[in-house]
Amino acid sequence: MNVVEPCPFAGFQKPFEKARYAVFGVPFDGTVSYRPGQRFAPNSIRSSSAQLETVSLRFGVDLEDVEFSDIGDVGI
C-alpha cells in the first residue's frame, strides 16, 4: 500500500505505532458514471471533522481518548 500525506482527522491523532485503529482515505473516481468528484471526499471529510463534537454523551465516548492515527490517503 502506497500511503501519502498524513493529515490529521478531527485535528488530533496518536502516533501510528501507538494507535489501535488507522484511518485512511481513498481518493478514487474510477467507478463514477455521471458526476466525478469522489476523489475530493477524503480531504473534505478531514476538513469537516474539525467541526465535530469530540464527546458523545449518548455513547459515553470522547474521541480524544480513542487511539487512532490518520495515515493519509492511499496513492492510486
mmCIF file of N, CA and C in Angstrom:
data_model
loop_
_atom_site.group_PDB
_atom_site.id
_atom_site.type_symbol
_atom_site.label_atom_id
_atom_site.label_comp_id
_atom_site.label_asym_id
_atom_site.label_seq_id
_atom_site.Cartn_x
_atom_site.Cartn_y
_atom_site.Cartn_z
ATOM 1 N N MET A 1 0.853 -1.172 0.000
ATOM 2 C CA MET A 1 0.000 0.000 0.000
ATOM 3 C C MET A 1 0.896 1.230 0.000
ATOM 4 N N ASN A 2 0.663 2.124 -0.930
ATOM 5 C CA ASN A 2 1.417 3.357 -1.043
ATOM 6 C C ASN A 2 0.628 4.470 -0.371
ATOM 7 N N VAL A 3 1.094 4.950 0.766
ATOM 8 C CA VAL A 3 0.372 5.957 1.534
ATOM 9 C C VAL A 3 1.092 7.291 1.407
ATOM 10 N N VAL A 4 0.335 8.363 1.187
ATOM 11 C CA VAL A 4 0.922 9.689 1.026
ATOM 12 C C VAL A 4 0.240 10.704 1.926
ATOM 13 N N GLU A 5 0.976 11.736 2.304
ATOM 14 C CA GLU A 5 0.468 12.894 3.035
ATOM 15 C C GLU A 5 -0.404 12.601 4.248
ATOM 16 N N PRO A 6 0.172 12.236 5.383
ATOM 17 C CA PRO A 6 -0.652 12.092 6.584
ATOM 18 C C PRO A 6 -1.287 13.432 6.967
ATOM 19 N N CYS A 7 -2.574 13.445 7.155
ATOM 20 C CA CYS A 7 -3.321 14.636 7.551
ATOM 21 C C CYS A 7 -4.204 14.250 8.722
ATOM 22 N N PRO A 8 -4.203 15.028 9.787
ATOM 23 C CA PRO A 8 -4.968 14.611 10.959
ATOM 24 C C PRO A 8 -6.476 14.722 10.796
ATOM 25 N N PHE A 9 -7.163 13.632 11.074
ATOM 26 C CA PHE A 9 -8.623 13.612 11.136
ATOM 27 C C PHE A 9 -9.034 14.187 12.479
ATOM 28 N N ALA A 10 -9.973 15.098 12.485
ATOM 29 C CA ALA A 10 -10.506 15.738 13.692
ATOM 30 C C ALA A 10 -9.467 16.572 14.434
ATOM 31 N N GLY A 11 -8.331 16.849 13.807
ATOM 32 C CA GLY A 11 -7.342 17.734 14.390
ATOM 33 C C GLY A 11 -6.426 17.115 15.432
ATOM 34 N N PHE A 12 -6.567 15.846 15.699
ATOM 35 C CA PHE A 12 -5.679 15.187 16.656
ATOM 36 C C PHE A 12 -5.555 13.716 16.299
ATOM 37 N N GLN A 13 -4.459 13.131 16.725
ATOM 38 C CA GLN A 13 -4.255 11.706 16.478
ATOM 39 C C GLN A 13 -3.093 11.208 17.322
ATOM 40 N N LYS A 14 -3.039 9.909 17.473
ATOM 41 C CA LYS A 14 -1.939 9.256 18.172
ATOM 42 C C LYS A 14 -0.869 8.886 17.143
ATOM 43 N N PRO A 15 0.371 8.712 17.585
ATOM 44 C CA PRO A 15 1.382 8.195 16.654
ATOM 45 C C PRO A 15 0.948 6.819 16.145
ATOM 46 N N PHE A 16 1.260 6.514 14.903
ATOM 47 C CA PHE A 16 0.815 5.270 14.284
ATOM 48 C C PHE A 16 1.199 4.051 15.122
ATOM 49 N N GLU A 17 2.384 4.053 15.683
ATOM 50 C CA GLU A 17 2.869 2.908 16.456
ATOM 51 C C GLU A 17 2.041 2.661 17.711
ATOM 52 N N LYS A 18 1.389 3.693 18.235
ATOM 53 C CA LYS A 18 0.601 3.561 19.463
ATOM 54 C C LYS A 18 -0.902 3.493 19.198
ATOM 55 N N ALA A 19 -1.291 3.582 17.939
ATOM 56 C CA ALA A 19 -2.714 3.607 17.591
ATOM 57 C C ALA A 19 -3.305 2.206 17.559
ATOM 58 N N ARG A 20 -4.555 2.126 17.967
ATOM 59 C CA ARG A 20 -5.285 0.863 17.881
ATOM 60 C C ARG A 20 -6.030 0.764 16.550
ATOM 61 N N TYR A 21 -6.389 1.917 15.994
ATOM 62 C CA TYR A 21 -7.117 1.978 14.728
ATOM 63 C C TYR A 21 -6.382 2.907 13.770
ATOM 64 N N ALA A 22 -6.506 2.628 12.487
ATOM 65 C CA ALA A 22 -5.941 3.502 11.457
ATOM 66 C C ALA A 22 -7.061 3.984 10.545
ATOM 67 N N VAL A 23 -7.011 5.251 10.193
ATOM 68 C CA VAL A 23 -7.967 5.859 9.276
ATOM 69 C C VAL A 23 -7.190 6.266 8.036
ATOM 70 N N PHE A 24 -7.737 5.962 6.862
ATOM 71 C CA PHE A 24 -7.073 6.391 5.629
ATOM 72 C C PHE A 24 -8.105 6.724 4.568
ATOM 73 N N GLY A 25 -7.710 7.563 3.630
ATOM 74 C CA GLY A 25 -8.609 7.967 2.552
ATOM 75 C C GLY A 25 -8.273 7.252 1.259
ATOM 76 N N VAL A 26 -9.297 7.109 0.425
ATOM 77 C CA VAL A 26 -9.118 6.509 -0.904
ATOM 78 C C VAL A 26 -9.707 7.487 -1.926
ATOM 79 N N PRO A 27 -8.891 8.410 -2.440
ATOM 80 C CA PRO A 27 -9.387 9.386 -3.410
ATOM 81 C C PRO A 27 -9.501 8.753 -4.792
ATOM 82 N N PHE A 28 -10.700 8.299 -5.153
ATOM 83 C CA PHE A 28 -10.864 7.487 -6.360
ATOM 84 C C PHE A 28 -12.147 7.860 -7.095
ATOM 85 N N ASP A 29 -12.028 8.184 -8.356
ATOM 86 C CA ASP A 29 -13.173 8.493 -9.212
ATOM 87 C C ASP A 29 -13.410 7.409 -10.257
ATOM 88 N N GLY A 30 -12.696 6.313 -10.196
ATOM 89 C CA GLY A 30 -12.710 5.305 -11.248
ATOM 90 C C GLY A 30 -14.027 4.612 -11.506
ATOM 91 N N THR A 31 -14.937 4.587 -10.554
ATOM 92 C CA THR A 31 -16.198 3.871 -10.763
ATOM 93 C C THR A 31 -17.384 4.805 -10.976
ATOM 94 N N VAL A 32 -17.129 6.092 -11.061
ATOM 95 C CA VAL A 32 -18.219 7.056 -11.230
ATOM 96 C C VAL A 32 -18.727 7.028 -12.674
ATOM 97 N N SER A 33 -20.047 7.157 -12.831
ATOM 98 C CA SER A 33 -20.610 7.126 -14.183
ATOM 99 C C SER A 33 -21.196 8.472 -14.619
ATOM 100 N N TYR A 34 -21.383 9.397 -13.679
ATOM 101 C CA TYR A 34 -22.038 10.648 -14.063
ATOM 102 C C TYR A 34 -21.293 11.888 -13.573
ATOM 103 N N ARG A 35 -21.185 12.055 -12.274
ATOM 104 C CA ARG A 35 -20.586 13.270 -11.725
ATOM 105 C C ARG A 35 -19.322 12.940 -10.945
ATOM 106 N N PRO A 36 -18.153 13.163 -11.528
ATOM 107 C CA PRO A 36 -16.912 12.889 -10.814
ATOM 108 C C PRO A 36 -16.722 13.867 -9.649
ATOM 109 N N GLY A 37 -15.877 13.505 -8.737
ATOM 110 C CA GLY A 37 -15.581 14.362 -7.596
ATOM 111 C C GLY A 37 -15.380 13.592 -6.308
ATOM 112 N N GLN A 38 -15.658 12.292 -6.333
ATOM 113 C CA GLN A 38 -15.479 11.476 -5.128
ATOM 114 C C GLN A 38 -14.033 11.508 -4.646
ATOM 115 N N ARG A 39 -13.106 11.778 -5.538
ATOM 116 C CA ARG A 39 -11.692 11.818 -5.158
ATOM 117 C C ARG A 39 -11.406 12.925 -4.138
ATOM 118 N N PHE A 40 -12.294 13.904 -4.050
ATOM 119 C CA PHE A 40 -12.110 15.002 -3.098
ATOM 120 C C PHE A 40 -12.685 14.685 -1.714
ATOM 121 N N ALA A 41 -13.391 13.580 -1.586
ATOM 122 C CA ALA A 41 -14.066 13.243 -0.330
ATOM 123 C C ALA A 41 -13.127 13.102 0.869
ATOM 124 N N PRO A 42 -12.002 12.377 0.768
ATOM 125 C CA PRO A 42 -11.165 12.229 1.963
ATOM 126 C C PRO A 42 -10.730 13.562 2.574
ATOM 127 N N ASN A 43 -10.277 14.506 1.753
ATOM 128 C CA ASN A 43 -9.862 15.799 2.298
ATOM 129 C C ASN A 43 -11.044 16.616 2.789
ATOM 130 N N SER A 44 -12.197 16.479 2.146
ATOM 131 C CA SER A 44 -13.396 17.180 2.610
ATOM 132 C C SER A 44 -13.850 16.647 3.965
ATOM 133 N N ILE A 45 -13.782 15.338 4.135
ATOM 134 C CA ILE A 45 -14.151 14.727 5.417
ATOM 135 C C ILE A 45 -13.196 15.183 6.508
ATOM 136 N N ARG A 46 -11.898 15.210 6.205
ATOM 137 C CA ARG A 46 -10.924 15.685 7.202
ATOM 138 C C ARG A 46 -11.184 17.139 7.568
ATOM 139 N N SER A 47 -11.446 17.959 6.571
ATOM 140 C CA SER A 47 -11.712 19.372 6.818
ATOM 141 C C SER A 47 -12.965 19.551 7.678
ATOM 142 N N SER A 48 -14.007 18.827 7.364
ATOM 143 C CA SER A 48 -15.259 18.911 8.127
ATOM 144 C C SER A 48 -15.116 18.339 9.528
ATOM 145 N N SER A 49 -14.210 17.392 9.707
ATOM 146 C CA SER A 49 -14.057 16.748 11.014
ATOM 147 C C SER A 49 -13.575 17.718 12.084
ATOM 148 N N ALA A 50 -13.006 18.848 11.684
ATOM 149 C CA ALA A 50 -12.576 19.851 12.661
ATOM 150 C C ALA A 50 -13.766 20.425 13.419
ATOM 151 N N GLN A 51 -14.965 20.286 12.862
ATOM 152 C CA GLN A 51 -16.176 20.810 13.490
ATOM 153 C C GLN A 51 -16.891 19.780 14.362
ATOM 154 N N LEU A 52 -16.363 18.562 14.438
ATOM 155 C CA LEU A 52 -17.012 17.509 15.216
ATOM 156 C C LEU A 52 -16.981 17.804 16.707
ATOM 157 N N GLU A 53 -18.038 17.437 17.383
ATOM 158 C CA GLU A 53 -18.053 17.453 18.842
ATOM 159 C C GLU A 53 -17.341 16.183 19.280
ATOM 160 N N THR A 54 -16.292 16.302 20.066
ATOM 161 C CA THR A 54 -15.483 15.126 20.393
ATOM 162 C C THR A 54 -16.119 14.222 21.439
ATOM 163 N N VAL A 55 -17.035 14.745 22.236
ATOM 164 C CA VAL A 55 -17.641 13.953 23.307
ATOM 165 C C VAL A 55 -19.045 13.511 22.898
ATOM 166 N N SER A 56 -19.323 12.217 23.054
ATOM 167 C CA SER A 56 -20.663 11.685 22.820
ATOM 168 C C SER A 56 -21.231 11.228 24.156
ATOM 169 N N LEU A 57 -22.175 11.984 24.677
ATOM 170 C CA LEU A 57 -22.805 11.599 25.939
ATOM 171 C C LEU A 57 -23.640 10.341 25.762
ATOM 172 N N ARG A 58 -24.223 10.176 24.593
ATOM 173 C CA ARG A 58 -25.054 9.002 24.323
ATOM 174 C C ARG A 58 -24.248 7.712 24.418
ATOM 175 N N PHE A 59 -23.049 7.717 23.848
ATOM 176 C CA PHE A 59 -22.219 6.512 23.846
ATOM 177 C C PHE A 59 -21.143 6.526 24.926
ATOM 178 N N GLY A 60 -21.005 7.634 25.637
ATOM 179 C CA GLY A 60 -20.013 7.728 26.694
ATOM 180 C C GLY A 60 -18.582 7.643 26.188
ATOM 181 N N VAL A 61 -18.333 8.261 25.036
ATOM 182 C CA VAL A 61 -17.007 8.193 24.416
ATOM 183 C C VAL A 61 -16.516 9.600 24.119
ATOM 184 N N ASP A 62 -15.256 9.831 24.394
ATOM 185 C CA ASP A 62 -14.592 11.061 23.978
ATOM 186 C C ASP A 62 -13.628 10.688 22.865
ATOM 187 N N LEU A 63 -13.803 11.280 21.701
ATOM 188 C CA LEU A 63 -12.992 10.949 20.537
ATOM 189 C C LEU A 63 -11.501 11.141 20.798
ATOM 190 N N GLU A 64 -11.169 12.048 21.697
ATOM 191 C CA GLU A 64 -9.758 12.269 22.018
ATOM 192 C C GLU A 64 -9.144 11.075 22.746
ATOM 193 N N ASP A 65 -9.977 10.231 23.353
ATOM 194 C CA ASP A 65 -9.476 9.055 24.064
ATOM 195 C C ASP A 65 -9.324 7.831 23.163
ATOM 196 N N VAL A 66 -9.867 7.903 21.955
ATOM 197 C CA VAL A 66 -9.767 6.777 21.021
ATOM 198 C C VAL A 66 -8.383 6.804 20.382
ATOM 199 N N GLU A 67 -7.706 5.682 20.423
ATOM 200 C CA GLU A 67 -6.339 5.610 19.900
ATOM 201 C C GLU A 67 -6.368 5.323 18.405
ATOM 202 N N PHE A 68 -6.399 6.394 17.600
ATOM 203 C CA PHE A 68 -6.396 6.216 16.154
ATOM 204 C C PHE A 68 -5.352 7.117 15.522
ATOM 205 N N SER A 69 -4.968 6.745 14.330
ATOM 206 C CA SER A 69 -3.999 7.514 13.566
ATOM 207 C C SER A 69 -4.508 7.663 12.140
ATOM 208 N N ASP A 70 -4.484 8.873 11.635
ATOM 209 C CA ASP A 70 -4.839 9.123 10.235
ATOM 210 C C ASP A 70 -3.554 8.990 9.431
ATOM 211 N N ILE A 71 -3.490 7.977 8.601
ATOM 212 C CA ILE A 71 -2.249 7.715 7.862
ATOM 213 C C ILE A 71 -2.259 8.317 6.461
ATOM 214 N N GLY A 72 -3.224 9.191 6.188
ATOM 215 C CA GLY A 72 -3.240 9.888 4.910
ATOM 216 C C GLY A 72 -4.065 9.164 3.864
ATOM 217 N N ASP A 73 -3.784 9.471 2.618
ATOM 218 C CA ASP A 73 -4.508 8.877 1.502
ATOM 219 C C ASP A 73 -3.686 7.781 0.847
ATOM 220 N N VAL A 74 -4.363 6.775 0.386
ATOM 221 C CA VAL A 74 -3.718 5.708 -0.369
ATOM 222 C C VAL A 74 -3.443 6.246 -1.766
ATOM 223 N N GLY A 75 -2.227 6.097 -2.244
ATOM 224 C CA GLY A 75 -1.897 6.523 -3.600
ATOM 225 C C GLY A 75 -2.425 5.513 -4.606
ATOM 226 N N ILE A 76 -3.246 5.981 -5.516
ATOM 227 C CA ILE A 76 -3.836 5.072 -6.507
ATOM 228 C C ILE A 76 -3.281 5.398 -7.875
#
